[in-house]
XYZ file of C-alpha atoms in Angstrom:
301
model
C 19.297 -20.329 -33.067
C 21.094 -16.740 -33.132
C 22.513 -15.744 -29.719
C 20.200 -14.939 -27.464
C 21.278 -11.203 -27.451
C 20.625 -10.714 -31.047
C 18.528 -7.910 -31.892
C 15.080 -8.721 -32.636
C 14.752 -6.218 -35.484
C 11.866 -3.954 -35.390
C 8.883 -4.856 -33.670
C 5.202 -5.929 -35.149
C 2.771 -3.718 -36.159
C 0.565 -3.783 -33.296
C -2.111 -5.729 -35.252
C 0.402 -8.761 -35.604
C 0.853 -9.507 -32.435
C -0.486 -9.851 -28.409
C -1.390 -7.267 -26.572
C 0.693 -6.748 -23.547
C -0.256 -4.158 -20.267
C 3.215 -2.788 -18.814
C 3.082 -1.640 -15.242
C 6.842 0.487 -14.807
C 7.839 2.119 -11.787
C 9.049 5.272 -11.826
C 11.451 7.536 -9.499
C 9.874 8.528 -6.100
C 12.631 11.371 -5.697
C 15.656 10.890 -7.974
C 15.413 10.310 -11.619
C 18.746 8.654 -11.377
C 16.890 5.696 -9.334
C 15.006 4.995 -12.759
C 14.437 1.471 -13.881
C 17.296 0.831 -16.475
C 13.947 -0.819 -18.814
C 11.739 2.241 -18.252
C 13.534 4.496 -20.975
C 12.995 1.342 -23.468
C 9.966 0.699 -22.433
C 8.863 4.335 -22.826
C 10.806 4.767 -26.107
C 8.650 1.678 -27.383
C 5.151 1.775 -26.022
C 1.897 2.120 -28.793
C 0.031 3.683 -25.675
C 1.055 5.452 -22.714
C -1.187 5.551 -19.878
C 0.052 8.299 -17.077
C -1.558 9.771 -14.177
C 0.347 13.081 -14.712
C 0.940 13.786 -18.417
C 3.068 17.193 -17.329
C 5.603 15.197 -15.440
C 5.575 11.993 -17.658
C 6.836 14.577 -20.144
C 9.723 15.943 -17.558
C 10.344 12.229 -17.275
C 11.165 11.570 -20.726
C 13.256 14.986 -21.135
C 15.598 13.666 -17.719
C 15.741 10.442 -19.148
C 16.562 11.500 -22.642
C 14.209 9.575 -24.271
C 11.762 10.313 -27.182
C 8.520 8.633 -26.988
C 6.462 8.018 -30.032
C 2.751 6.257 -29.146
C 0.190 7.861 -27.734
C 0.076 9.576 -24.882
C -3.043 9.665 -22.862
C -4.010 10.636 -19.075
C -5.136 7.876 -16.615
C -5.373 9.059 -13.120
C -8.381 8.875 -10.003
C -11.029 10.883 -11.757
C -11.245 9.508 -15.208
C -9.740 5.869 -13.972
C -12.764 4.023 -14.529
C -14.168 5.918 -18.077
C -10.305 5.078 -19.417
C -9.866 2.036 -18.349
C -12.214 0.085 -21.346
C -10.600 2.616 -24.130
C -7.022 1.092 -23.047
C -8.417 -2.513 -23.250
C -9.538 -2.201 -26.174
C -6.236 -1.588 -27.070
C -4.644 -4.380 -25.818
C -6.899 -6.314 -27.220
C -5.976 -4.798 -30.854
C -2.417 -6.151 -30.128
C -1.333 -2.782 -28.488
C 1.799 -2.186 -25.608
C 0.047 -0.343 -23.232
C 2.513 1.394 -20.669
C 0.930 3.011 -17.727
C 3.206 4.836 -15.211
C 1.914 6.649 -12.108
C 3.966 9.793 -10.918
C 5.766 8.562 -8.495
C 6.976 4.342 -7.531
C 4.672 1.664 -8.462
C 1.579 1.816 -10.533
C -1.948 0.222 -8.060
C 0.161 1.108 -5.232
C -2.179 3.951 -3.612
C -1.949 5.318 -7.697
C -4.532 4.203 -9.826
C -3.840 0.766 -12.126
C -5.597 -1.975 -10.380
C -8.770 -1.426 -12.239
C -6.972 -1.635 -15.573
C -5.079 -4.324 -14.408
C -8.489 -6.329 -13.135
C -9.916 -5.766 -16.479
C -7.001 -7.145 -18.499
C -6.316 -10.009 -16.763
C -10.684 -10.817 -17.021
C -9.628 -10.646 -21.265
C -6.892 -12.774 -20.785
C -4.439 -10.737 -21.708
C -0.952 -10.377 -20.566
C 0.440 -8.250 -17.692
C 3.905 -7.357 -16.913
C 6.153 -5.007 -14.947
C 9.054 -2.686 -14.904
C 10.407 -3.248 -11.138
C 11.211 -0.092 -9.909
C 11.395 2.519 -6.841
C 8.679 2.031 -3.921
C 8.260 4.300 -1.090
C 6.466 1.568 0.919
C 10.001 -0.850 0.929
C 12.513 2.097 0.899
C 10.786 3.618 4.608
C 10.463 0.059 5.643
C 14.177 -0.498 4.996
C 14.879 2.536 6.596
C 12.386 2.518 9.265
C 14.975 0.651 11.479
C 11.956 -1.632 12.240
C 11.095 -5.410 11.749
C 10.672 -5.837 8.057
C 10.385 -9.714 8.609
C 6.140 -9.332 8.419
C 4.841 -5.668 7.304
C 1.595 -4.671 6.364
C 0.774 -1.841 3.408
C -2.283 0.261 5.225
C -2.319 3.341 2.409
C -3.710 6.417 3.744
C -5.853 6.942 6.100
C -9.031 8.473 6.538
C -9.123 12.097 6.722
C -12.129 12.635 9.321
C -11.349 12.091 13.003
C -13.665 9.335 13.788
C -13.442 7.264 10.538
C -9.126 7.673 11.445
C -9.602 6.487 14.729
C -11.694 3.336 13.750
C -9.488 2.468 10.945
C -6.045 2.707 13.495
C -8.529 0.252 16.090
C -8.795 -2.122 13.669
C -5.147 -2.391 12.992
C -4.667 -2.008 16.800
C -3.475 -5.782 17.442
C -1.652 -5.813 14.416
C 2.124 -7.774 15.424
C 3.487 -7.185 11.455
C 5.158 -3.686 11.020
C 2.662 -1.038 10.221
C 3.491 1.739 7.059
C 0.589 4.180 6.098
C 0.866 7.197 3.524
C -0.131 10.337 5.447
C -0.830 13.935 3.798
C 1.946 16.629 5.565
C -0.869 18.770 6.485
C -2.686 15.758 8.204
C 0.501 13.976 10.167
C 0.635 15.466 13.532
C -3.120 14.686 13.790
C -2.480 11.324 12.276
C 0.657 10.824 14.881
C -1.554 11.696 17.684
C -4.276 9.347 16.835
C -1.017 6.323 16.187
C -0.611 7.781 19.851
C -3.815 6.751 21.115
C -4.766 3.932 19.871
C -0.750 2.315 19.982
C 0.166 4.045 22.707
C 2.530 6.597 23.442
C 5.283 4.375 23.802
C 5.045 2.635 20.424
C 8.030 2.883 17.961
C 7.758 4.695 14.844
C 9.467 6.182 12.609
C 8.400 9.671 9.948
C 10.298 8.810 6.660
C 10.118 12.617 4.350
C 11.245 12.862 1.208
C 12.625 9.767 0.343
C 15.710 9.454 -1.715
C 14.976 13.339 -2.745
C 17.336 16.583 -1.340
C 16.344 16.581 2.253
C 15.722 13.449 2.807
C 14.809 12.332 6.089
C 13.891 9.650 8.906
C 12.595 10.819 12.180
C 12.467 7.733 14.613
C 11.342 7.346 18.155
C 7.877 6.998 20.284
C 4.496 7.643 18.643
C 4.106 10.723 21.252
C 7.126 12.171 20.433
C 7.293 12.079 16.862
C 3.366 13.784 16.941
C 5.067 16.641 19.071
C 7.815 17.102 16.358
C 4.990 17.386 13.675
C 3.165 19.985 15.827
C 5.122 22.446 13.773
C 4.281 21.622 10.313
C 6.075 18.949 8.536
C 6.183 19.349 4.658
C 6.978 16.790 1.145
C 5.875 13.237 0.882
C 5.642 11.667 3.809
C 5.436 6.972 4.836
C 5.208 6.165 8.451
C 6.138 3.299 9.239
C 5.066 1.884 12.993
C 6.123 -1.330 15.016
C 3.477 -3.745 15.508
C 1.630 -4.930 18.516
C 3.794 -7.316 21.323
C 2.645 -10.454 21.127
C 0.429 -10.676 24.497
C 1.376 -13.426 27.167
C -0.187 -15.919 28.977
C -3.238 -14.136 31.033
C -2.763 -10.566 29.201
C -6.125 -10.639 27.591
C -9.132 -10.779 29.672
C -11.943 -13.383 29.007
C -14.068 -10.387 27.429
C -11.241 -9.335 25.056
C -11.042 -13.073 23.893
C -14.608 -13.221 23.538
C -14.163 -9.801 21.234
C -11.701 -10.858 18.842
C -13.352 -14.062 18.054
C -16.418 -12.580 17.410
C -14.636 -9.623 15.369
C -12.610 -12.816 13.179
C -16.592 -14.761 12.695
C -17.789 -11.238 11.324
C -14.608 -11.595 9.287
C -16.043 -14.760 7.654
C -13.780 -17.033 10.029
C -16.032 -20.223 10.984
C -15.538 -20.288 15.121
C -13.197 -23.210 15.591
C -10.816 -21.362 13.249
C -11.563 -18.339 14.934
C -11.124 -19.851 18.752
C -7.769 -21.551 17.463
C -6.232 -18.021 16.154
C -6.428 -16.204 19.277
C -5.372 -19.014 21.602
C -1.823 -18.719 19.555
C -2.168 -15.006 19.977
C -2.672 -14.603 23.713
C -0.772 -17.805 24.286
C -3.135 -19.751 25.585
C -5.060 -22.951 25.021
C -7.595 -23.320 22.565
C -10.063 -24.805 25.917
C -9.165 -21.224 27.979
C -10.358 -19.572 25.170
C -13.532 -22.186 23.789
C -14.707 -21.887 27.357
C -14.370 -17.956 27.766
C -16.927 -17.374 24.786
C -19.449 -20.075 26.036
C -19.115 -18.259 29.053
C -19.925 -15.518 27.296
C -22.769 -17.211 24.904
C -25.023 -18.409 28.432
C -24.333 -15.618 30.239
C -25.774 -12.792 27.508
C -29.407 -12.326 28.191
C -32.381 -13.871 26.088
C -33.232 -12.610 22.650
C -36.879 -10.364 22.801
């Protein structure tokens, strides 16, 4: 057999090989962070689906890459309509490369619909791993990173924003959000209201770019800082909720948490066990609170 580093020769025509969807990470700021494989994939793809074709052109120029494949736009406004076209190309054997403006496709960017459609058709999906604002902000935040959850962008409307944050109020994992700069002060103020003014957080701005800045502190202080206006791409990292100690939660709160888990689809037994573990209480104590609440409820009309 030839050695593994022997050149494979020119690629076979698309019609003679299986199609593959490649999700490629692109720099979130500094173009020098581009993954080494990105240039090869850009040069060899049969179809390049780009969130912004103008940004793609600037990227290929910066990398010194000459593309030969067909370039199509693939963004939020045409994602649903263009997905079947790209799936047809994949089914015909094409190598389709998906790139977004920055970071990994599908992470608060176009890509999920195409991946789901390709998987449904049993088409191979792979990735060129690359920069991620989520992971970069986590690493720089100074907050615990052993467990975290990504919440994407918060709703624009105040009431909906508060409702979403209240869903995360008792989340003990570190939280990561994206936010637009002109809404940052309102978002941080809402976080301080829901999570507490003293909850630690970090605002990561313009990551890997010339004016990169990481501002750390309690949520109330960060909200006051952001009130003067902030520019650039923003990622916010927030410390998770502290673990409640025994006796910190009254029976009504225990019942509320059990009901919330039941409404989310958990069986009562599992919900009671989970709430007891969160609160550091015996399961019997949570069970008794649920039974007492049921017995005290007024009869249905």
